[in-house]
Coordinates of N, CA, C and O in Angstrom, one line a residue:
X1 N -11.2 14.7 2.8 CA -10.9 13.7 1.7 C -11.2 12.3 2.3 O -10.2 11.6 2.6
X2 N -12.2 12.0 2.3 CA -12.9 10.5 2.7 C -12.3 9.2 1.5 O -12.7 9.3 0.4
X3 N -11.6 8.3 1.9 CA -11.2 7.6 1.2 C -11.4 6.3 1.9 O -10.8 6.0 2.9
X4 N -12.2 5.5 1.2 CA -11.9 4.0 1.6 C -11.1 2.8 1.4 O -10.9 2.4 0.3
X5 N -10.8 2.4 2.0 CA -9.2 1.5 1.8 C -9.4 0.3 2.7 O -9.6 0.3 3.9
X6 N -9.4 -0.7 1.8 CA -9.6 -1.8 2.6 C -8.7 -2.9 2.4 O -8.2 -3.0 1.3
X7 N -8.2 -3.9 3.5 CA -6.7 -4.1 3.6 C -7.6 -6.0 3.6 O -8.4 -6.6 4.3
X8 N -6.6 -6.6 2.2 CA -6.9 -8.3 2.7 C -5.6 -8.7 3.2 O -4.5 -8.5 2.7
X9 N -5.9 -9.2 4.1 CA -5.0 -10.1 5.0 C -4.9 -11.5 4.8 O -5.4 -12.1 5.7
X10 N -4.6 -12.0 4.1 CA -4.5 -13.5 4.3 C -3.2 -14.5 4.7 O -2.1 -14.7 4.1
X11 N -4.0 -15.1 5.9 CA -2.9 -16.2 6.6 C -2.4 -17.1 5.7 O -2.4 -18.2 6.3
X12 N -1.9 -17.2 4.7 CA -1.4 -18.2 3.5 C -0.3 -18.8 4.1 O -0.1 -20.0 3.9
X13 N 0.6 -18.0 5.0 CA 2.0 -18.7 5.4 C 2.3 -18.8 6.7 O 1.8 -17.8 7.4
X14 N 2.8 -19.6 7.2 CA 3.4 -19.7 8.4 C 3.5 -18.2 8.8 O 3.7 -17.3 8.0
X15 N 3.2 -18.1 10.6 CA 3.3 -16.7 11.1 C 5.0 -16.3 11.2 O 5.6 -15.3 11.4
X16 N 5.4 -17.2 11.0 CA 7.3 -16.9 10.9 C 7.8 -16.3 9.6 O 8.8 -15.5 9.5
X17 N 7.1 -16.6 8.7 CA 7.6 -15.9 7.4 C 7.5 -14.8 7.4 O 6.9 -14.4 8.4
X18 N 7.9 -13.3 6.5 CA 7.8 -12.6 5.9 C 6.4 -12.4 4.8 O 6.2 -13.1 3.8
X19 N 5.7 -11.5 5.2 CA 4.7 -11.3 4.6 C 5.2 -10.7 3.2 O 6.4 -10.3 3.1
X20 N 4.4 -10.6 2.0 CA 4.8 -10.3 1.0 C 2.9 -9.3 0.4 O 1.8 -9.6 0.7
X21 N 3.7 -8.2 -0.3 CA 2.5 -7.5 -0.9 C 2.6 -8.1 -2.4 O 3.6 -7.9 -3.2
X22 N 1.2 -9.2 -2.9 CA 0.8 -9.8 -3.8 C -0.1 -8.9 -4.8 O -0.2 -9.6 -5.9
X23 N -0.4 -8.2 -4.9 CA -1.6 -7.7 -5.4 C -2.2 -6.3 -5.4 O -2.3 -6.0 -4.2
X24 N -2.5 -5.4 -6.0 CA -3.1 -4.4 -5.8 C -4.3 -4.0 -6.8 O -4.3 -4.2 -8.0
X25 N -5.0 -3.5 -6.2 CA -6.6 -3.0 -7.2 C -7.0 -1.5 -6.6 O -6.7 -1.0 -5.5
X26 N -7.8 -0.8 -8.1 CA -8.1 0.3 -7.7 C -9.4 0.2 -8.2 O -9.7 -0.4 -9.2
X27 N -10.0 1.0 -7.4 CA -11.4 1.2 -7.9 C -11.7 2.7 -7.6 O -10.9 3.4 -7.1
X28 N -13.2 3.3 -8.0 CA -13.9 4.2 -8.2 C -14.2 4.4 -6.9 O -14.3 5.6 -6.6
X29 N -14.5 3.4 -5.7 CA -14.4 3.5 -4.8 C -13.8 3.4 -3.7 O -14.3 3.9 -2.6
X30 N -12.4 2.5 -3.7 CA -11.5 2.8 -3.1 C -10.4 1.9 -3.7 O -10.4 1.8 -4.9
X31 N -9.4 1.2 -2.9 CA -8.5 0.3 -3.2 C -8.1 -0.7 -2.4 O -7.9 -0.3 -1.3
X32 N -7.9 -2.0 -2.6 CA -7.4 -2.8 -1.9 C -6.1 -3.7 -2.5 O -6.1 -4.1 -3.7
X33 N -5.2 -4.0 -1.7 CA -4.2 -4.4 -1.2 C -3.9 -5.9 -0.7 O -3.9 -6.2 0.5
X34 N -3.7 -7.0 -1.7 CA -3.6 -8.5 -1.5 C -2.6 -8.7 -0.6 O -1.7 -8.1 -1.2
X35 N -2.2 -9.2 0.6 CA -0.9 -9.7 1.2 C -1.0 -10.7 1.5 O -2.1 -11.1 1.6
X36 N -0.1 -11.5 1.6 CA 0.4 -12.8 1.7 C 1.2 -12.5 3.4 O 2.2 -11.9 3.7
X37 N 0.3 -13.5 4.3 CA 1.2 -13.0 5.6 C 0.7 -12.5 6.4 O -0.2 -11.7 6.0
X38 N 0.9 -12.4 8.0 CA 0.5 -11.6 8.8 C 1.7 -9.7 8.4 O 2.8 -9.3 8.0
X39 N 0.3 -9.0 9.1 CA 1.1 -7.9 8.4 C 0.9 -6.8 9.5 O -0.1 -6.7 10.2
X40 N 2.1 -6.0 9.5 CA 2.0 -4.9 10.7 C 2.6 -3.9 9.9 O 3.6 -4.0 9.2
X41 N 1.4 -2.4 10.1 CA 1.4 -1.6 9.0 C 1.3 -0.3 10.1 O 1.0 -0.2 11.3
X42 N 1.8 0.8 8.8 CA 1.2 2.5 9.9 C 0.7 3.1 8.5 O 1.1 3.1 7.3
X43 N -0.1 3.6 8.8 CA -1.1 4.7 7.7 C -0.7 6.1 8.0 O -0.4 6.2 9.2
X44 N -0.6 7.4 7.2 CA -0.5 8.5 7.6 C -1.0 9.4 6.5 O -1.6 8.8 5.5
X45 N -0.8 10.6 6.5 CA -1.4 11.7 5.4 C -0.3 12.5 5.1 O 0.5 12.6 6.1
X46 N 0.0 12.8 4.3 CA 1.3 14.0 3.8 C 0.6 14.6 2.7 O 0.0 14.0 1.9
X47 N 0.7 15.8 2.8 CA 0.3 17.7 2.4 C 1.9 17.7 0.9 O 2.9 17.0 0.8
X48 N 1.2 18.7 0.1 CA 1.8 19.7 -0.9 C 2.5 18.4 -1.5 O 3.5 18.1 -0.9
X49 N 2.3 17.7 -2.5 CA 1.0 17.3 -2.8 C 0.2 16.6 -1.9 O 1.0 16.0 -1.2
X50 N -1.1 16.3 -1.5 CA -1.6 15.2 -0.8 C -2.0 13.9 -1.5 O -2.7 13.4 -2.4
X51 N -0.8 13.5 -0.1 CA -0.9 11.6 -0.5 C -1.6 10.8 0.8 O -1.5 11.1 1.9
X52 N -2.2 9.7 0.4 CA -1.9 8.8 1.8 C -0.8 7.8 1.6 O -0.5 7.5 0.4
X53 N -0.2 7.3 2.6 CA 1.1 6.2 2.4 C 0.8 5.1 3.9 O 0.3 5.4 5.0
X54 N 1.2 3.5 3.2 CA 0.9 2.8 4.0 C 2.7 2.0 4.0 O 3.4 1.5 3.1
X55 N 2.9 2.0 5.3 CA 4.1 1.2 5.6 C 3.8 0.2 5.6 O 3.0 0.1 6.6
X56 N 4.0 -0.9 5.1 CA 3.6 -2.4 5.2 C 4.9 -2.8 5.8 O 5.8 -2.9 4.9
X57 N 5.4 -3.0 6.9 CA 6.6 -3.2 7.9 C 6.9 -5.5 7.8 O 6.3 -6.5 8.2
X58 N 7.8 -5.4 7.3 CA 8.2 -7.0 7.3 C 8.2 -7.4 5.8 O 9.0 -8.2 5.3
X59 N 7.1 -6.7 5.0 CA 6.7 -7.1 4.0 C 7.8 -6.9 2.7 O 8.7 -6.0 2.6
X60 N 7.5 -7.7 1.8 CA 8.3 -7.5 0.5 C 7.1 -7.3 -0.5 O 5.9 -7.6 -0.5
X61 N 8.0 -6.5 -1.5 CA 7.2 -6.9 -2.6 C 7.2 -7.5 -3.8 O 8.1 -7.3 -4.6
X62 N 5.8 -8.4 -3.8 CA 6.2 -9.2 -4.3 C 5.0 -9.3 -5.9 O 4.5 -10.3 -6.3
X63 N 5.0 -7.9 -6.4 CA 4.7 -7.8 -7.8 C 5.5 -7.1 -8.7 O 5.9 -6.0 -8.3
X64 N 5.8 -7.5 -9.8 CA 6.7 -6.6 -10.6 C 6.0 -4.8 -10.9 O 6.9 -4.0 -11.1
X65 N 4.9 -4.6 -10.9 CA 5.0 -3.2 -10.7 C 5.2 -2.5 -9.7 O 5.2 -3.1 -8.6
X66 N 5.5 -1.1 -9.8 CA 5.4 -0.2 -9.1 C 5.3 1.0 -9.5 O 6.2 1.9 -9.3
X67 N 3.9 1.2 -10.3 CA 3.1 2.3 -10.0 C 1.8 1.9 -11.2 O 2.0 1.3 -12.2
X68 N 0.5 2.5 -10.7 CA -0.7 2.0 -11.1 C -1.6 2.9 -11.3 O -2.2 3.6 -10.4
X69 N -1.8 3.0 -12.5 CA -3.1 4.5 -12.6 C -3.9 4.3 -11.7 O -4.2 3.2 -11.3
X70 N -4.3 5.6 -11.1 CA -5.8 6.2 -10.7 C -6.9 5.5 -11.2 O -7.1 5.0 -12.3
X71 N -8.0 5.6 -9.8 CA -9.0 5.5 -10.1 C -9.7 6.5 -9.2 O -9.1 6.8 -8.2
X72 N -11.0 7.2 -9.4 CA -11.8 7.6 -8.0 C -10.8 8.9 -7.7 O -10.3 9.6 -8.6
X73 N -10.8 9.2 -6.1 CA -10.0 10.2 -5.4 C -8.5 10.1 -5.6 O -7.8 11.1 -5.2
X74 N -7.9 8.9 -6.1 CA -6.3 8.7 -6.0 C -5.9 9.1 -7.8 O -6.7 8.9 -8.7
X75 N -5.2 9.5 -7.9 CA -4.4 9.8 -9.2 C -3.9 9.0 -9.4 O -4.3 8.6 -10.5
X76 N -2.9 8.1 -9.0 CA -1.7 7.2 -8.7 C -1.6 6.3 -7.9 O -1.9 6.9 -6.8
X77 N -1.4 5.3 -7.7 CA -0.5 4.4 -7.0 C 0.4 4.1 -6.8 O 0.8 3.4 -7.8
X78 N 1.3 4.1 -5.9 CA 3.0 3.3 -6.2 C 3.6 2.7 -5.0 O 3.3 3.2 -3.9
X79 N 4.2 1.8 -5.1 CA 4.6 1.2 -4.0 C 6.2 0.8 -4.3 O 6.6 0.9 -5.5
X80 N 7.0 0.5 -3.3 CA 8.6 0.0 -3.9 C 8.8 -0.2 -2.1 O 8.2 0.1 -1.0
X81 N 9.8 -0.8 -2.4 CA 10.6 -1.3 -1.0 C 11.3 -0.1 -0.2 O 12.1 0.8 -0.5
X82 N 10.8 -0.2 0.6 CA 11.4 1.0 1.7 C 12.1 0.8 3.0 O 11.8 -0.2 3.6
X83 N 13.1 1.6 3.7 CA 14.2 0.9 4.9 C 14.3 -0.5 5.0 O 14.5 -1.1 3.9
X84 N 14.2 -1.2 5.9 CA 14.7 -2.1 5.7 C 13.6 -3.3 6.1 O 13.2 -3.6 7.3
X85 N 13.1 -4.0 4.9 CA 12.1 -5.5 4.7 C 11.1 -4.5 5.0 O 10.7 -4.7 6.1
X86 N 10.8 -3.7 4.5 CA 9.4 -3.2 4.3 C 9.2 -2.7 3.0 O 10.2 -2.4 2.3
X87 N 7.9 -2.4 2.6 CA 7.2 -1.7 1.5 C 6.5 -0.7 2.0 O 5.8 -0.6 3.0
X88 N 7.0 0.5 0.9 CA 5.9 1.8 1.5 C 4.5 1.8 -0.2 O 4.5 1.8 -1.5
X89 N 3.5 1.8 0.7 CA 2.9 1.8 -0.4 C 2.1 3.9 -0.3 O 1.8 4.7 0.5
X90 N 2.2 3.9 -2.0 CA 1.7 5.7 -1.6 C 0.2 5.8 -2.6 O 0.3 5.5 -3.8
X91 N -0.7 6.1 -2.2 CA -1.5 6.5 -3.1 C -2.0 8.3 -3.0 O -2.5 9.1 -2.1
X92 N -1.2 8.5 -4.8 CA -1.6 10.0 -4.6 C -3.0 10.4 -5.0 O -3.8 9.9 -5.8
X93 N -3.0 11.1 -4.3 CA -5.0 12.2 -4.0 C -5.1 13.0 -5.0 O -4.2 13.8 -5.5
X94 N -6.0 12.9 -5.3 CA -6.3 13.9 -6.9 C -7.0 15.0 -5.9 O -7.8 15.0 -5.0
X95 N -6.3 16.1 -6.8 CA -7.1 17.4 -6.5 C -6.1 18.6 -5.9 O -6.5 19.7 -5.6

């Protein structure tokens, strides 16, 4: 399951602030992810259903949705705040 994911980073704020997830897009060929902020993240894979999920660690979020049709290989997108001052972002895998 080859999936491209490409992450914008932008320095907008002081490196002391809290990064914030601004933005999300999906495409036919993969998806990308606006942040505001330096950002320290972990990527992983999870089975039955398969998802990929990205911990965006420090980050808030900072769009009123949380969840975003498919495009391409993902069915879904969703994101919401997870433990503590992070965002888990999940995109589910079609198929």
């Amino acid at each position: 399951m080859g999936m491209l994911l490409s992450l914008l980073l932008a320095s907008a704020v002081p490196s002391s602030a809290a990064s914030v997830l601004t933005g999300v897009s999906l495409g036919a060929t993969g998806g990308r992810l606006a942040l505001q902020g330096p950002v320290r993240f972990r990527a992983f894979q999870l089975g039955s259903p398969d998802r990929f999920v990205i911990d965006l660690l420090g980050t808030g979020l900072g769009v009123p949705e949380r969840s975003w049709p498919g495009a391409g290989q993902v069915a879904r997108l969703r994101a919401a705040p997870w433990g503590t001052g992070a965002t888990r972002v999940v995109f589910d895998l079609a198929g």
